[in-house]
Amino acid sequence: MIDREHYIPGPASGAQVRKDGETWTLVLVRELRHSPEKVWQALTDPAHLREWAPFEADGSLGTAGTTVKLTTVGAPTPHVSETTVTRADAPKVLEYKWGGNDIRWELEALGQSTRLTLWHNIDRRFVSMGAAGWHICFDVLDRLLGGKPIGRIAGGEAMKFGGWQRLNAEYAKQFGVETPGGASRPRT
């Protein structure tokens, strides 16, 4: 059993960047050993989001047209943004904005498992940081759904967590971007 103190994220994988001029979209794919219905609940239910996501929601994200306040966690000054769920086709597609960025979740059944794909428009300067942060959130989500929660690791706490700096550098190299605060990486 892995507890929080012994958790070390695996290597950077399952991510890519789609570039359209200045608009960059981080695409992360993870296979979870849980049903789409169980994953959907974790993506939409405020109680579940408090356990793994980098934000808290004051209401369910499971219904299109619903307006919800999302509050970042782990930041020195929490940022609150109001969002409207633009698409909620349970348990397949969920779309909304977070901090002005488009978020799209796609869930695909794979037998008893789910292929979870996150599409997140993100400032290219922070794409490797975003990938590292979501990577850790996905690990926390997988353990939560498996009944072995290790607690949310997000924001500044994630950046201090063992393995985050390595993930940030690995994703920066994969994406051909500069590591924020670090040396330039060759473009691929």
mmCIF file of C-alpha atoms in Angstrom:
data_model
loop_
_atom_site.group_PDB
_atom_site.id
_atom_site.type_symbol
_atom_site.label_atom_id
_atom_site.label_comp_id
_atom_site.label_asym_id
_atom_site.label_seq_id
_atom_site.Cartn_x
_atom_site.Cartn_y
_atom_site.Cartn_z
ATOM 1 C CA MET A 1 0.000 0.000 0.000
ATOM 2 C CA ILE A 2 1.332 3.435 -0.956
ATOM 3 C CA ASP A 3 0.638 6.248 1.460
ATOM 4 C CA ARG A 4 1.169 9.933 0.860
ATOM 5 C CA GLU A 5 4.652 9.947 2.382
ATOM 6 C CA HIS A 6 5.806 7.216 0.005
ATOM 7 C CA TYR A 7 4.061 8.448 -3.139
ATOM 8 C CA ILE A 8 6.408 9.254 -6.030
ATOM 9 C CA PRO A 9 4.893 10.149 -9.399
ATOM 10 C CA GLY A 10 5.855 7.979 -12.330
ATOM 11 C CA PRO A 11 7.600 9.293 -15.448
ATOM 12 C CA ALA A 12 5.996 11.964 -17.609
ATOM 13 C CA SER A 13 3.735 10.191 -20.085
ATOM 14 C CA GLY A 14 0.376 10.350 -21.808
ATOM 15 C CA ALA A 15 0.622 14.053 -22.622
ATOM 16 C CA GLN A 16 0.898 16.156 -25.728
ATOM 17 C CA VAL A 17 0.429 19.763 -26.738
ATOM 18 C CA ARG A 18 -1.730 20.942 -29.626
ATOM 19 C CA LYS A 19 -0.599 24.329 -30.934
ATOM 20 C CA ASP A 20 -2.752 26.748 -32.886
ATOM 21 C CA GLY A 21 -0.819 30.003 -33.009
ATOM 22 C CA GLU A 22 -0.759 31.435 -29.509
ATOM 23 C CA THR A 23 -3.455 29.017 -28.335
ATOM 24 C CA TRP A 24 -1.975 25.894 -26.779
ATOM 25 C CA THR A 25 -3.994 22.953 -25.558
ATOM 26 C CA LEU A 26 -2.562 20.447 -23.119
ATOM 27 C CA VAL A 27 -3.955 16.967 -23.781
ATOM 28 C CA LEU A 28 -3.447 14.401 -21.026
ATOM 29 C CA VAL A 29 -4.627 10.801 -21.302
ATOM 30 C CA ARG A 30 -4.772 8.339 -18.427
ATOM 31 C CA GLU A 31 -6.319 4.911 -18.147
ATOM 32 C CA LEU A 32 -8.090 4.429 -14.822
ATOM 33 C CA ARG A 33 -9.138 1.043 -13.481
ATOM 34 C CA HIS A 34 -12.636 2.303 -12.718
ATOM 35 C CA SER A 35 -15.943 2.564 -14.585
ATOM 36 C CA PRO A 36 -16.850 5.736 -16.511
ATOM 37 C CA GLU A 37 -19.754 6.283 -14.084
ATOM 38 C CA LYS A 38 -17.396 6.273 -11.098
ATOM 39 C CA VAL A 39 -14.930 8.595 -12.855
ATOM 40 C CA TRP A 40 -17.790 10.912 -13.917
ATOM 41 C CA GLN A 41 -18.895 11.264 -10.304
ATOM 42 C CA ALA A 42 -15.340 12.205 -9.288
ATOM 43 C CA LEU A 43 -15.235 14.871 -12.037
ATOM 44 C CA THR A 44 -18.579 16.460 -11.184
ATOM 45 C CA ASP A 45 -19.362 15.981 -7.466
ATOM 46 C CA PRO A 46 -18.011 18.729 -5.159
ATOM 47 C CA ALA A 47 -17.201 16.252 -2.362
ATOM 48 C CA HIS A 48 -15.112 14.132 -4.736
ATOM 49 C CA LEU A 49 -13.413 17.174 -6.324
ATOM 50 C CA ARG A 50 -12.256 18.286 -2.835
ATOM 51 C CA GLU A 51 -10.294 15.047 -2.589
ATOM 52 C CA TRP A 52 -8.206 15.320 -5.767
ATOM 53 C CA ALA A 53 -8.771 18.381 -8.004
ATOM 54 C CA PRO A 54 -6.740 21.631 -7.992
ATOM 55 C CA PHE A 55 -9.967 23.539 -7.283
ATOM 56 C CA GLU A 56 -13.118 23.315 -5.201
ATOM 57 C CA ALA A 57 -16.616 23.675 -6.632
ATOM 58 C CA ASP A 58 -19.587 25.097 -4.762
ATOM 59 C CA GLY A 59 -21.992 22.900 -6.742
ATOM 60 C CA SER A 60 -22.177 19.955 -9.101
ATOM 61 C CA LEU A 61 -20.590 20.207 -12.546
ATOM 62 C CA GLY A 62 -22.828 17.405 -13.835
ATOM 63 C CA THR A 63 -25.543 19.452 -15.573
ATOM 64 C CA ALA A 64 -25.170 21.684 -18.632
ATOM 65 C CA GLY A 65 -26.216 25.267 -17.964
ATOM 66 C CA THR A 66 -25.352 25.118 -14.269
ATOM 67 C CA THR A 67 -23.283 28.020 -12.912
ATOM 68 C CA VAL A 68 -20.667 27.043 -10.322
ATOM 69 C CA LYS A 69 -17.922 28.904 -8.468
ATOM 70 C CA LEU A 70 -14.514 27.232 -8.746
ATOM 71 C CA THR A 71 -11.849 28.192 -6.209
ATOM 72 C CA THR A 72 -8.195 27.262 -6.703
ATOM 73 C CA VAL A 73 -6.499 25.480 -3.823
ATOM 74 C CA GLY A 74 -2.888 25.530 -2.757
ATOM 75 C CA ALA A 75 -2.260 29.035 -4.089
ATOM 76 C CA PRO A 76 -1.044 31.865 -1.825
ATOM 77 C CA THR A 77 -4.183 33.786 -2.825
ATOM 78 C CA PRO A 78 -7.059 31.537 -3.895
ATOM 79 C CA HIS A 79 -8.644 32.591 -7.182
ATOM 80 C CA VAL A 80 -12.424 32.315 -7.476
ATOM 81 C CA SER A 81 -13.979 32.114 -10.913
ATOM 82 C CA GLU A 82 -17.579 31.583 -11.893
ATOM 83 C CA THR A 83 -18.147 29.052 -14.641
ATOM 84 C CA THR A 84 -21.075 27.707 -16.554
ATOM 85 C CA VAL A 85 -21.036 24.062 -17.542
ATOM 86 C CA THR A 86 -21.362 24.161 -21.322
ATOM 87 C CA ARG A 87 -21.651 20.410 -21.900
ATOM 88 C CA ALA A 88 -22.423 17.495 -19.604
ATOM 89 C CA ASP A 89 -23.120 14.237 -21.434
ATOM 90 C CA ALA A 90 -22.816 11.723 -18.591
ATOM 91 C CA PRO A 91 -20.617 9.737 -18.453
ATOM 92 C CA LYS A 92 -18.846 10.708 -21.658
ATOM 93 C CA VAL A 93 -18.078 14.443 -22.059
ATOM 94 C CA LEU A 94 -17.839 17.376 -19.627
ATOM 95 C CA GLU A 95 -16.934 20.938 -20.671
ATOM 96 C CA TYR A 96 -16.579 24.216 -18.762
ATOM 97 C CA LYS A 97 -14.171 27.114 -18.314
ATOM 98 C CA TRP A 98 -11.774 27.398 -15.393
ATOM 99 C CA GLY A 99 -9.900 30.649 -14.912
ATOM 100 C CA GLY A 100 -10.823 31.685 -18.454
ATOM 101 C CA ASN A 101 -9.408 28.473 -19.946
ATOM 102 C CA ASP A 102 -11.469 25.814 -21.696
ATOM 103 C CA ILE A 103 -11.569 22.441 -19.935
ATOM 104 C CA ARG A 104 -12.890 19.339 -21.678
ATOM 105 C CA TRP A 105 -13.025 15.861 -20.143
ATOM 106 C CA GLU A 106 -13.674 12.835 -22.340
ATOM 107 C CA LEU A 107 -14.395 9.422 -20.822
ATOM 108 C CA GLU A 108 -14.198 6.272 -22.917
ATOM 109 C CA ALA A 109 -15.145 2.851 -21.543
ATOM 110 C CA LEU A 110 -12.434 0.211 -21.893
ATOM 111 C CA GLY A 111 -14.019 -2.912 -20.460
ATOM 112 C CA GLN A 112 -14.194 -2.237 -16.703
ATOM 113 C CA SER A 113 -11.779 0.715 -17.030
ATOM 114 C CA THR A 114 -11.943 4.258 -18.399
ATOM 115 C CA ARG A 115 -9.669 6.173 -20.725
ATOM 116 C CA LEU A 116 -9.819 9.705 -19.319
ATOM 117 C CA THR A 117 -8.683 12.516 -21.617
ATOM 118 C CA LEU A 118 -8.286 16.088 -20.403
ATOM 119 C CA TRP A 119 -8.134 18.951 -22.933
ATOM 120 C CA HIS A 120 -6.975 22.143 -21.171
ATOM 121 C CA ASN A 121 -6.235 25.427 -22.976
ATOM 122 C CA ILE A 122 -3.233 26.827 -21.135
ATOM 123 C CA ASP A 123 -0.685 29.599 -21.481
ATOM 124 C CA ARG A 124 2.304 28.045 -23.244
ATOM 125 C CA ARG A 125 4.656 29.478 -20.579
ATOM 126 C CA PHE A 126 3.025 27.214 -18.018
ATOM 127 C CA VAL A 127 2.213 24.124 -20.085
ATOM 128 C CA SER A 128 4.878 21.898 -18.474
ATOM 129 C CA MET A 129 3.830 23.037 -14.995
ATOM 130 C CA GLY A 130 0.198 22.323 -15.837
ATOM 131 C CA ALA A 131 1.069 18.860 -17.135
ATOM 132 C CA ALA A 132 3.073 18.068 -13.981
ATOM 133 C CA GLY A 133 0.251 19.292 -11.750
ATOM 134 C CA TRP A 134 -2.480 17.385 -13.590
ATOM 135 C CA HIS A 135 -0.248 14.267 -13.645
ATOM 136 C CA ILE A 136 -0.161 14.313 -9.830
ATOM 137 C CA CYS A 137 -3.900 15.086 -9.606
ATOM 138 C CA PHE A 138 -4.639 12.074 -11.844
ATOM 139 C CA ASP A 139 -2.505 9.850 -9.577
ATOM 140 C CA VAL A 140 -4.417 11.101 -6.533
ATOM 141 C CA LEU A 141 -7.737 10.536 -8.365
ATOM 142 C CA ASP A 142 -6.816 6.961 -9.301
ATOM 143 C CA ARG A 143 -5.910 6.116 -5.706
ATOM 144 C CA LEU A 144 -9.062 7.798 -4.375
ATOM 145 C CA LEU A 145 -11.302 5.795 -6.721
ATOM 146 C CA GLY A 146 -9.397 2.632 -5.791
ATOM 147 C CA GLY A 147 -10.243 3.143 -2.107
ATOM 148 C CA LYS A 148 -6.688 4.113 -1.110
ATOM 149 C CA PRO A 149 -6.807 7.921 -0.885
ATOM 150 C CA ILE A 150 -3.595 9.838 -0.254
ATOM 151 C CA GLY A 151 -5.203 13.290 -0.090
ATOM 152 C CA ARG A 152 -5.209 16.158 -2.544
ATOM 153 C CA ILE A 153 -1.812 17.418 -3.717
ATOM 154 C CA ALA A 154 -2.293 20.644 -5.673
ATOM 155 C CA GLY A 155 -0.971 24.150 -6.253
ATOM 156 C CA GLY A 156 2.060 25.241 -4.270
ATOM 157 C CA GLU A 157 1.996 22.021 -2.261
ATOM 158 C CA ALA A 158 2.370 19.966 -5.439
ATOM 159 C CA MET A 159 5.308 22.114 -6.544
ATOM 160 C CA LYS A 160 7.113 21.258 -3.269
ATOM 161 C CA PHE A 161 6.240 17.585 -3.544
ATOM 162 C CA GLY A 162 8.945 15.078 -4.430
ATOM 163 C CA GLY A 163 8.907 14.342 -8.133
ATOM 164 C CA TRP A 164 7.122 17.514 -9.275
ATOM 165 C CA GLN A 165 10.306 19.302 -10.410
ATOM 166 C CA ARG A 166 11.341 16.180 -12.328
ATOM 167 C CA LEU A 167 7.919 15.929 -13.997
ATOM 168 C CA ASN A 168 7.975 19.625 -14.905
ATOM 169 C CA ALA A 169 11.402 19.213 -16.548
ATOM 170 C CA GLU A 170 10.384 15.977 -18.346
ATOM 171 C CA TYR A 171 7.212 17.531 -19.758
ATOM 172 C CA ALA A 172 9.108 20.691 -20.787
ATOM 173 C CA LYS A 173 11.564 18.532 -22.713
ATOM 174 C CA GLN A 174 8.741 16.529 -24.345
ATOM 175 C CA PHE A 175 6.931 19.720 -25.387
ATOM 176 C CA GLY A 176 10.096 21.545 -26.500
ATOM 177 C CA VAL A 177 9.508 24.479 -24.158
ATOM 178 C CA GLU A 178 11.511 26.343 -21.583
ATOM 179 C CA THR A 179 11.085 25.144 -18.017
ATOM 180 C CA PRO A 180 9.671 28.120 -16.078
ATOM 181 C CA GLY A 181 12.659 29.612 -14.252
ATOM 182 C CA GLY A 182 15.004 27.179 -15.980
ATOM 183 C CA ALA A 183 17.152 26.816 -19.047
ATOM 184 C CA SER A 184 15.758 26.680 -22.556
ATOM 185 C CA ARG A 185 14.897 23.321 -24.009
ATOM 186 C CA PRO A 186 15.496 22.546 -27.683
ATOM 187 C CA ARG A 187 12.332 22.642 -29.783
ATOM 188 C CA THR A 188 11.317 19.301 -31.251
#
